[in-house]
Coordinates of C-alpha atoms in Angstrom, one line a residue:
M68 CA 30.6 -29.5 63.3
A69 CA 33.9 -29.7 61.9
T70 CA 37.2 -28.6 63.7
Q71 CA 39.4 -26.6 61.7
R72 CA 43.0 -25.7 62.6
I73 CA 44.1 -22.3 61.3
E74 CA 47.9 -22.0 60.6
L75 CA 49.3 -18.5 61.4
G76 CA 52.1 -18.7 58.9
L77 CA 54.8 -18.3 61.5
T78 CA 58.3 -19.7 60.4
A79 CA 61.5 -20.4 62.2
S80 CA 64.8 -19.3 60.8
T81 CA 67.6 -21.9 60.4
P82 CA 71.1 -20.8 61.1
S83 CA 73.5 -21.3 58.1
G84 CA 75.3 -24.1 59.6
G85 CA 72.2 -26.4 59.5
G86 CA 70.1 -27.4 62.5
C87 CA 68.3 -24.8 64.7
G88 CA 69.7 -25.2 68.1
D89 CA 68.4 -23.2 71.0
G90 CA 65.4 -25.7 71.2
C91 CA 63.4 -23.6 68.7
G92 CA 60.9 -26.6 68.1
C93 CA 60.8 -26.3 64.4
G94 CA 60.7 -30.0 63.9
H95 CA 64.3 -30.6 62.1
A96 CA 65.6 -33.9 63.1
D97 CA 68.7 -32.4 64.5
A98 CA 67.0 -29.7 66.6
P99 CA 66.8 -30.4 70.3
T100 CA 63.6 -30.9 72.0
P101 CA 62.3 -27.7 73.5
S102 CA 61.5 -27.4 77.1
V103 CA 58.9 -25.3 78.9
S104 CA 60.5 -22.2 80.2
E105 CA 60.7 -22.0 84.0
G106 CA 58.0 -19.7 85.2
L107 CA 55.7 -20.1 82.2
S108 CA 52.4 -21.9 82.4
D109 CA 50.0 -23.3 79.9
S110 CA 46.0 -22.6 80.0
E111 CA 43.2 -23.5 77.8
L112 CA 40.2 -21.5 77.4
R113 CA 36.9 -22.2 75.5
V114 CA 35.5 -19.5 73.1
E115 CA 32.2 -19.3 71.3
G116 CA 31.6 -17.4 68.1
M117 CA 34.6 -17.8 66.0
T118 CA 34.1 -18.7 62.4
C119 CA 37.2 -17.8 60.3
A120 CA 40.8 -16.9 60.1
H121 CA 39.8 -13.3 60.9
C122 CA 38.4 -14.4 64.1
V123 CA 41.3 -16.2 65.0
R124 CA 43.5 -13.3 64.2
A125 CA 41.3 -10.8 66.4
V126 CA 41.6 -13.1 69.4
T127 CA 45.2 -13.8 69.1
E128 CA 46.1 -10.0 68.7
E129 CA 44.1 -9.0 71.8
L130 CA 45.8 -11.9 73.8
D131 CA 49.2 -11.1 72.6
A132 CA 48.8 -7.6 73.8
L133 CA 48.5 -8.5 77.4
D134 CA 51.5 -8.4 79.6
G135 CA 52.8 -11.9 80.3
V136 CA 51.4 -13.7 77.3
E137 CA 54.1 -15.5 75.6
V138 CA 52.0 -17.4 73.0
A139 CA 48.3 -17.9 72.1
G140 CA 47.2 -20.5 69.7
I141 CA 43.7 -21.4 68.6
D142 CA 42.1 -24.7 67.3
L143 CA 39.2 -23.2 65.5
N144 CA 35.8 -25.1 65.6
V145 CA 33.6 -23.3 63.1
G146 CA 30.0 -22.9 64.5
G147 CA 31.1 -24.5 68.0
V148 CA 33.4 -23.8 70.7
S149 CA 37.0 -23.2 69.8
I150 CA 39.9 -24.0 72.1
V151 CA 42.4 -21.1 72.8
R152 CA 45.8 -22.2 74.2
I153 CA 47.9 -19.7 76.1
R154 CA 51.3 -19.9 77.4
S155 CA 52.1 -17.1 79.9
N156 CA 54.1 -16.1 82.9
G157 CA 51.0 -15.7 84.9
T158 CA 51.0 -11.8 84.9
A159 CA 47.6 -11.8 82.9
G160 CA 45.0 -13.1 85.1
D161 CA 41.7 -14.8 84.4
D162 CA 39.8 -11.6 84.2
E163 CA 42.2 -9.9 81.9
L164 CA 42.2 -13.0 79.5
A165 CA 38.2 -12.9 79.4
A166 CA 38.3 -9.2 78.9
A167 CA 40.7 -9.6 75.9
I168 CA 38.5 -12.2 74.4
D169 CA 35.3 -9.9 75.0
E170 CA 37.2 -7.0 73.3
A171 CA 37.8 -9.2 70.3
G172 CA 34.1 -9.7 70.1
Y173 CA 33.7 -13.3 71.1
A174 CA 32.3 -15.0 74.3
L175 CA 34.2 -17.1 76.7
V176 CA 32.6 -20.3 77.8
R177 CA 32.8 -20.8 81.5

């Protein structure tokens, strides 16, 4: 079983003066290190049944649609258990996260 990371193709824009500022986290040498915003928490879920970029997109879209979810990222493990990382303000509860994953057609491993 190989773990495959799917990049979603998100990009950061850089101001014309060079360097990003505002802690965007794009990796530029002159950009400050981003900090976790106050009130946000990170959680990790394990999901079975995901096999491709379409699966990643389906789960990400369902999670992103929930109130309070700021970021959802997925480490795809084709044919195994994928790791879904969520940064949220806590508004979306565990049941809502599980329902979103189920709605996308995948099984949450508890």
